[in-house]
mmCIF file of C-alpha atoms in Angstrom:
data_model
loop_
_atom_site.group_PDB
_atom_site.id
_atom_site.type_symbol
_atom_site.label_atom_id
_atom_site.label_comp_id
_atom_site.label_asym_id
_atom_site.label_seq_id
_atom_site.Cartn_x
_atom_site.Cartn_y
_atom_site.Cartn_z
ATOM 1 C CA LYS A 1 -16.188 8.342 9.922
ATOM 2 C CA ALA A 2 -15.731 4.578 9.886
ATOM 3 C CA GLY A 3 -12.596 3.246 8.207
ATOM 4 C CA VAL A 4 -12.171 0.598 5.569
ATOM 5 C CA THR A 5 -13.597 -2.707 6.764
ATOM 6 C CA GLN A 6 -12.396 -6.033 5.497
ATOM 7 C CA THR A 7 -13.958 -9.419 6.227
ATOM 8 C CA PRO A 8 -13.032 -12.007 7.168
ATOM 9 C CA ARG A 9 -9.816 -11.043 8.954
ATOM 10 C CA TYR A 10 -8.375 -14.565 8.975
ATOM 11 C CA LEU A 11 -9.261 -17.656 7.035
ATOM 12 C CA ILE A 12 -7.788 -21.057 6.212
ATOM 13 C CA LYS A 13 -8.556 -22.924 3.038
ATOM 14 C CA THR A 14 -7.190 -25.970 1.247
ATOM 15 C CA ARG A 15 -5.761 -26.222 -2.209
ATOM 16 C CA GLY A 16 -8.411 -26.302 -4.937
ATOM 17 C CA GLN A 17 -11.010 -24.402 -2.937
ATOM 18 C CA GLN A 18 -12.192 -20.915 -3.668
ATOM 19 C CA VAL A 19 -12.450 -17.843 -1.426
ATOM 20 C CA THR A 20 -14.354 -14.601 -1.469
ATOM 21 C CA LEU A 21 -13.064 -11.548 0.437
ATOM 22 C CA SER A 22 -15.126 -8.470 1.197
ATOM 23 C CA CYS A 23 -14.291 -4.828 1.516
ATOM 24 C CA SER A 24 -16.457 -1.911 2.659
ATOM 25 C CA PRO A 25 -14.813 1.390 1.785
ATOM 26 C CA ILE A 26 -15.022 4.658 3.686
ATOM 27 C CA SER A 27 -18.358 6.320 3.233
ATOM 28 C CA GLY A 28 -18.308 8.493 0.115
ATOM 29 C CA HIS A 29 -15.333 6.743 -1.418
ATOM 30 C CA ARG A 30 -15.990 5.363 -4.849
ATOM 31 C CA SER A 31 -12.632 3.780 -5.652
ATOM 32 C CA VAL A 32 -11.526 0.510 -4.215
ATOM 33 C CA SER A 33 -8.085 -1.142 -4.865
ATOM 34 C CA TRP A 34 -6.882 -4.615 -3.885
ATOM 35 C CA TYR A 35 -3.338 -5.635 -3.117
ATOM 36 C CA GLN A 36 -1.670 -8.890 -2.306
ATOM 37 C CA GLN A 37 1.093 -8.710 0.319
ATOM 38 C CA THR A 38 3.622 -11.471 0.780
ATOM 39 C CA PRO A 39 7.047 -11.474 2.416
ATOM 40 C CA GLY A 40 8.807 -12.310 -0.832
ATOM 41 C CA GLN A 41 6.890 -10.082 -3.306
ATOM 42 C CA GLY A 42 5.815 -7.160 -1.171
ATOM 43 C CA LEU A 43 2.654 -5.348 -2.184
ATOM 44 C CA GLN A 44 1.374 -6.404 -5.556
ATOM 45 C CA PHE A 45 -1.486 -4.532 -7.234
ATOM 46 C CA LEU A 46 -4.442 -6.740 -8.088
ATOM 47 C CA PHE A 47 -7.092 -4.408 -9.479
ATOM 48 C CA GLU A 48 -8.890 -1.080 -8.968
ATOM 49 C CA TYR A 49 -12.611 -0.428 -9.267
ATOM 50 C CA PHE A 50 -14.444 2.899 -9.577
ATOM 51 C CA SER A 51 -18.250 3.164 -9.775
ATOM 52 C CA GLU A 52 -18.556 -0.596 -10.496
ATOM 53 C CA THR A 53 -16.027 -0.502 -13.337
ATOM 54 C CA GLN A 54 -12.631 -2.073 -13.281
ATOM 55 C CA ARG A 55 -10.230 0.666 -14.404
ATOM 56 C CA ASN A 56 -6.884 -1.130 -13.978
ATOM 57 C CA LYS A 57 -5.652 -4.660 -13.426
ATOM 58 C CA GLY A 58 -2.389 -6.109 -12.256
ATOM 59 C CA ASN A 59 -0.492 -9.147 -13.582
ATOM 60 C CA PHE A 60 -2.374 -11.898 -11.867
ATOM 61 C CA PRO A 61 -3.886 -15.035 -13.405
ATOM 62 C CA GLY A 62 -7.594 -15.171 -14.243
ATOM 63 C CA ARG A 63 -8.219 -17.108 -11.022
ATOM 64 C CA PHE A 64 -8.215 -13.727 -9.329
ATOM 65 C CA SER A 65 -11.327 -11.664 -9.979
ATOM 66 C CA GLY A 66 -13.237 -8.893 -8.357
ATOM 67 C CA ARG A 67 -16.292 -6.767 -8.557
ATOM 68 C CA GLN A 68 -17.790 -3.641 -7.044
ATOM 69 C CA PHE A 69 -21.355 -3.041 -6.146
ATOM 70 C CA SER A 70 -23.506 0.055 -6.509
ATOM 71 C CA ASN A 71 -22.823 1.000 -2.832
ATOM 72 C CA SER A 72 -19.083 0.857 -3.550
ATOM 73 C CA ARG A 73 -18.531 -2.292 -1.544
ATOM 74 C CA SER A 74 -16.133 -4.627 -3.268
ATOM 75 C CA GLU A 75 -15.431 -8.342 -3.324
ATOM 76 C CA MET A 76 -12.490 -10.312 -4.662
ATOM 77 C CA ASN A 77 -12.549 -13.981 -5.437
ATOM 78 C CA VAL A 78 -9.751 -16.453 -5.839
ATOM 79 C CA SER A 79 -10.672 -19.754 -7.423
ATOM 80 C CA THR A 80 -8.745 -23.020 -7.431
ATOM 81 C CA LEU A 81 -6.481 -21.893 -4.605
ATOM 82 C CA GLU A 82 -2.785 -22.708 -4.677
ATOM 83 C CA LEU A 83 -0.327 -22.727 -1.799
ATOM 84 C CA GLY A 84 1.301 -19.596 -3.231
ATOM 85 C CA ASP A 85 -1.925 -17.703 -2.769
ATOM 86 C CA SER A 86 -1.323 -17.570 0.993
ATOM 87 C CA ALA A 87 -0.926 -13.842 1.709
ATOM 88 C CA LEU A 88 -2.377 -10.812 3.326
ATOM 89 C CA TYR A 89 -4.955 -9.259 1.006
ATOM 90 C CA LEU A 90 -5.316 -5.547 1.517
ATOM 91 C CA CYS A 91 -8.156 -3.380 0.336
ATOM 92 C CA ALA A 92 -7.801 0.397 0.025
ATOM 93 C CA SER A 93 -10.316 3.025 -0.800
ATOM 94 C CA SER A 94 -10.046 6.553 -2.070
ATOM 95 C CA PRO A 95 -12.504 9.219 -3.164
ATOM 96 C CA GLY A 96 -11.730 8.584 -6.841
ATOM 97 C CA GLY A 97 -12.987 10.837 -9.560
ATOM 98 C CA THR A 98 -11.427 13.859 -11.303
ATOM 99 C CA GLY A 99 -8.629 15.522 -9.435
ATOM 100 C CA ASN A 100 -8.181 12.649 -7.024
ATOM 101 C CA THR A 101 -4.605 12.535 -5.786
ATOM 102 C CA GLY A 102 -4.751 8.838 -5.135
ATOM 103 C CA GLU A 103 -4.178 8.817 -1.356
ATOM 104 C CA LEU A 104 -5.160 5.381 -0.255
ATOM 105 C CA PHE A 105 -6.928 4.436 2.986
ATOM 106 C CA PHE A 106 -6.278 0.847 3.861
ATOM 107 C CA GLY A 107 -8.170 -1.791 5.759
ATOM 108 C CA GLU A 108 -6.428 -4.164 8.147
ATOM 109 C CA GLY A 109 -6.490 -6.913 5.612
ATOM 110 C CA SER A 110 -7.657 -10.476 5.217
ATOM 111 C CA ARG A 111 -5.015 -13.046 6.024
ATOM 112 C CA LEU A 112 -5.484 -16.123 3.835
ATOM 113 C CA THR A 113 -3.660 -19.360 4.577
ATOM 114 C CA VAL A 114 -3.864 -22.122 2.000
ATOM 115 C CA LEU A 115 -2.980 -25.627 3.178
ATOM 116 C CA ALA B 1 5.768 1.952 -16.684
ATOM 117 C CA GLN B 2 6.626 3.386 -13.353
ATOM 118 C CA SER B 3 8.646 1.563 -10.633
ATOM 119 C CA VAL B 4 9.800 2.154 -7.141
ATOM 120 C CA THR B 5 13.062 1.025 -5.559
ATOM 121 C CA GLN B 6 13.656 1.146 -1.803
ATOM 122 C CA LEU B 7 17.322 0.819 -1.396
ATOM 123 C CA ASP B 8 17.409 -0.675 2.110
ATOM 124 C CA SER B 9 15.401 -3.698 3.150
ATOM 125 C CA GLN B 10 16.252 -3.203 6.824
ATOM 126 C CA VAL B 11 17.513 -0.252 8.815
ATOM 127 C CA PRO B 12 18.471 -0.718 12.468
ATOM 128 C CA VAL B 13 18.976 2.485 14.442
ATOM 129 C CA PHE B 14 19.298 3.502 18.079
ATOM 130 C CA GLU B 15 16.566 5.450 19.766
ATOM 131 C CA GLU B 16 16.919 9.249 19.406
ATOM 132 C CA ALA B 17 19.270 8.870 16.440
ATOM 133 C CA PRO B 18 18.344 10.357 12.983
ATOM 134 C CA VAL B 19 17.214 8.079 10.192
ATOM 135 C CA GLU B 20 16.898 8.249 6.423
ATOM 136 C CA LEU B 21 15.014 5.673 4.394
ATOM 137 C CA ARG B 22 15.844 5.852 0.718
ATOM 138 C CA CYS B 23 13.477 5.653 -2.241
ATOM 139 C CA ASN B 24 14.070 6.039 -5.947
ATOM 140 C CA TYR B 25 11.384 5.961 -8.587
ATOM 141 C CA SER B 26 11.296 5.608 -12.332
ATOM 142 C CA SER B 27 8.699 7.274 -14.486
ATOM 143 C CA SER B 28 8.681 9.168 -17.788
ATOM 144 C CA VAL B 29 5.695 11.310 -16.777
ATOM 145 C CA SER B 30 4.756 13.295 -13.723
ATOM 146 C CA VAL B 31 3.853 11.367 -10.582
ATOM 147 C CA TYR B 32 2.506 11.703 -7.118
ATOM 148 C CA LEU B 33 4.747 10.277 -4.396
ATOM 149 C CA PHE B 34 3.799 8.782 -1.066
ATOM 150 C CA TRP B 35 5.220 7.224 2.058
ATOM 151 C CA TYR B 36 3.112 4.796 4.013
ATOM 152 C CA VAL B 37 3.828 3.018 7.342
ATOM 153 C CA GLN B 38 2.602 -0.435 8.368
ATOM 154 C CA TYR B 39 2.652 -1.518 12.006
ATOM 155 C CA PRO B 40 2.504 -5.278 12.791
ATOM 156 C CA ASN B 41 -0.797 -6.941 11.909
ATOM 157 C CA GLN B 42 -2.259 -3.705 10.557
ATOM 158 C CA GLY B 43 -2.935 -2.122 7.220
ATOM 159 C CA LEU B 44 -0.945 0.741 5.811
ATOM 160 C CA GLN B 45 -1.473 4.395 6.770
ATOM 161 C CA LEU B 46 -0.258 7.491 4.995
ATOM 162 C CA LEU B 47 2.772 9.287 6.475
ATOM 163 C CA LEU B 48 3.073 12.039 3.845
ATOM 164 C CA LYS B 49 2.635 12.800 0.191
ATOM 165 C CA TYR B 50 4.147 14.946 -2.559
ATOM 166 C CA LEU B 51 1.758 16.245 -5.158
ATOM 167 C CA SER B 52 3.393 19.445 -6.376
ATOM 168 C CA GLY B 53 4.945 22.662 -5.134
ATOM 169 C CA SER B 54 7.465 22.676 -2.286
ATOM 170 C CA THR B 55 9.875 19.774 -2.522
ATOM 171 C CA LEU B 56 10.099 19.341 1.194
ATOM 172 C CA VAL B 57 6.976 17.819 2.627
ATOM 173 C CA LYS B 58 6.156 17.189 6.257
ATOM 174 C CA GLY B 59 4.079 14.366 7.542
ATOM 175 C CA ILE B 60 2.786 12.841 10.710
ATOM 176 C CA ASN B 61 4.917 11.724 13.686
ATOM 177 C CA GLY B 62 7.785 14.103 12.826
ATOM 178 C CA PHE B 63 8.642 12.569 9.450
ATOM 179 C CA GLU B 64 9.551 14.579 6.390
ATOM 180 C CA ALA B 65 10.618 13.780 2.832
ATOM 181 C CA GLU B 66 12.308 15.643 0.054
ATOM 182 C CA PHE B 67 11.396 15.275 -3.580
ATOM 183 C CA ASN B 68 14.392 15.518 -5.909
ATOM 184 C CA LYS B 69 13.304 15.455 -9.540
ATOM 185 C CA SER B 70 16.792 15.344 -11.046
ATOM 186 C CA GLN B 71 17.703 12.315 -8.958
ATOM 187 C CA THR B 72 14.186 10.854 -9.040
ATOM 188 C CA SER B 73 14.379 10.323 -5.340
ATOM 189 C CA PHE B 74 11.988 10.772 -2.446
ATOM 190 C CA HIS B 75 13.895 9.988 0.720
ATOM 191 C CA LEU B 76 12.153 9.879 4.103
ATOM 192 C CA ARG B 77 13.870 11.382 7.146
ATOM 193 C CA LYS B 78 13.279 11.828 10.859
ATOM 194 C CA PRO B 79 15.762 13.724 13.057
ATOM 195 C CA SER B 80 15.183 11.612 16.199
ATOM 196 C CA VAL B 81 13.439 8.261 16.185
ATOM 197 C CA HIS B 82 11.473 6.557 18.985
ATOM 198 C CA ILE B 83 10.975 2.863 19.783
ATOM 199 C CA SER B 84 7.417 3.302 18.564
ATOM 200 C CA ASP B 85 8.618 4.133 15.046
ATOM 201 C CA THR B 86 9.608 0.484 14.632
ATOM 202 C CA ALA B 87 7.513 -0.582 11.616
ATOM 203 C CA GLU B 88 7.722 -1.231 7.904
ATOM 204 C CA TYR B 89 7.770 1.809 5.590
ATOM 205 C CA PHE B 90 6.654 1.815 2.012
ATOM 206 C CA CYS B 91 7.400 4.338 -0.700
ATOM 207 C CA ALA B 92 4.791 4.516 -3.436
ATOM 208 C CA VAL B 93 4.207 6.248 -6.785
ATOM 209 C CA ARG B 94 1.147 7.007 -8.746
ATOM 210 C CA LEU B 95 0.911 8.628 -12.215
ATOM 211 C CA THR B 96 -0.951 11.924 -12.052
ATOM 212 C CA GLY B 97 -4.386 11.019 -13.395
ATOM 213 C CA GLY B 98 -3.619 7.338 -13.040
ATOM 214 C CA PHE B 99 -5.567 4.581 -11.356
ATOM 215 C CA LYS B 100 -2.809 2.454 -9.930
ATOM 216 C CA THR B 101 -0.385 3.035 -7.096
ATOM 217 C CA ILE B 102 2.882 1.035 -7.235
ATOM 218 C CA PHE B 103 4.662 0.275 -4.006
ATOM 219 C CA GLY B 104 8.296 -0.374 -3.199
ATOM 220 C CA ALA B 105 9.356 -3.565 -1.519
ATOM 221 C CA GLY B 106 9.441 -1.865 1.908
ATOM 222 C CA THR B 107 12.042 -0.920 4.506
ATOM 223 C CA ARG B 108 11.835 -2.394 7.918
ATOM 224 C CA LEU B 109 12.920 0.150 10.470
ATOM 225 C CA PHE B 110 14.032 -1.306 13.740
ATOM 226 C CA VAL B 111 14.615 1.152 16.563
ATOM 227 C CA LYS B 112 16.756 -0.143 19.425
ATOM 228 C CA ALA B 113 16.885 1.176 22.975
#
């Protein structure tokens, strides 16, 4: 079974630009979560989607948004990039649904550098 | 709201020595507990999880953890570490029936020869 795939792996943007990151979950997984990882803040929860619905959202400004498609693939978008948005963005999938224990399967991440 | 505290940011240890990475959590309701490991330039992978039942759980690579409800702790242990265990370890908590997993700040384990 293929793992969680994130694209692109690395990207460099300048302040003020926007970026879209993509995540393909493990086949059959309907839940996708996004995290921002930085050396100072650790892993911060961005949002979680299940069957195209956002079920939970972290404490990030409205510049951070996401969506999930009918095939469970997910994208997150960051608009008006700031230097502080430089981070590793991790996507994780899980089966979701009733009785789900919440074990997360992570991709390798998209490393965003904002200059 | 739940939270997770990893008490050590870095733990240096010699090869073949035992190690304990400490984790405390805060929650007013029942939770699931996890330990994940992250190797350089990779995502996280699950080491072990506590859902219910026996308080001692065994994971991959010889790691184990003990759930202590009275002390709200979930410490990770390994009796003899290897160089290859050098990585960052994250403790995490999720409310049972919840949709969000909260991670601790991480503990960097450095195994020395």
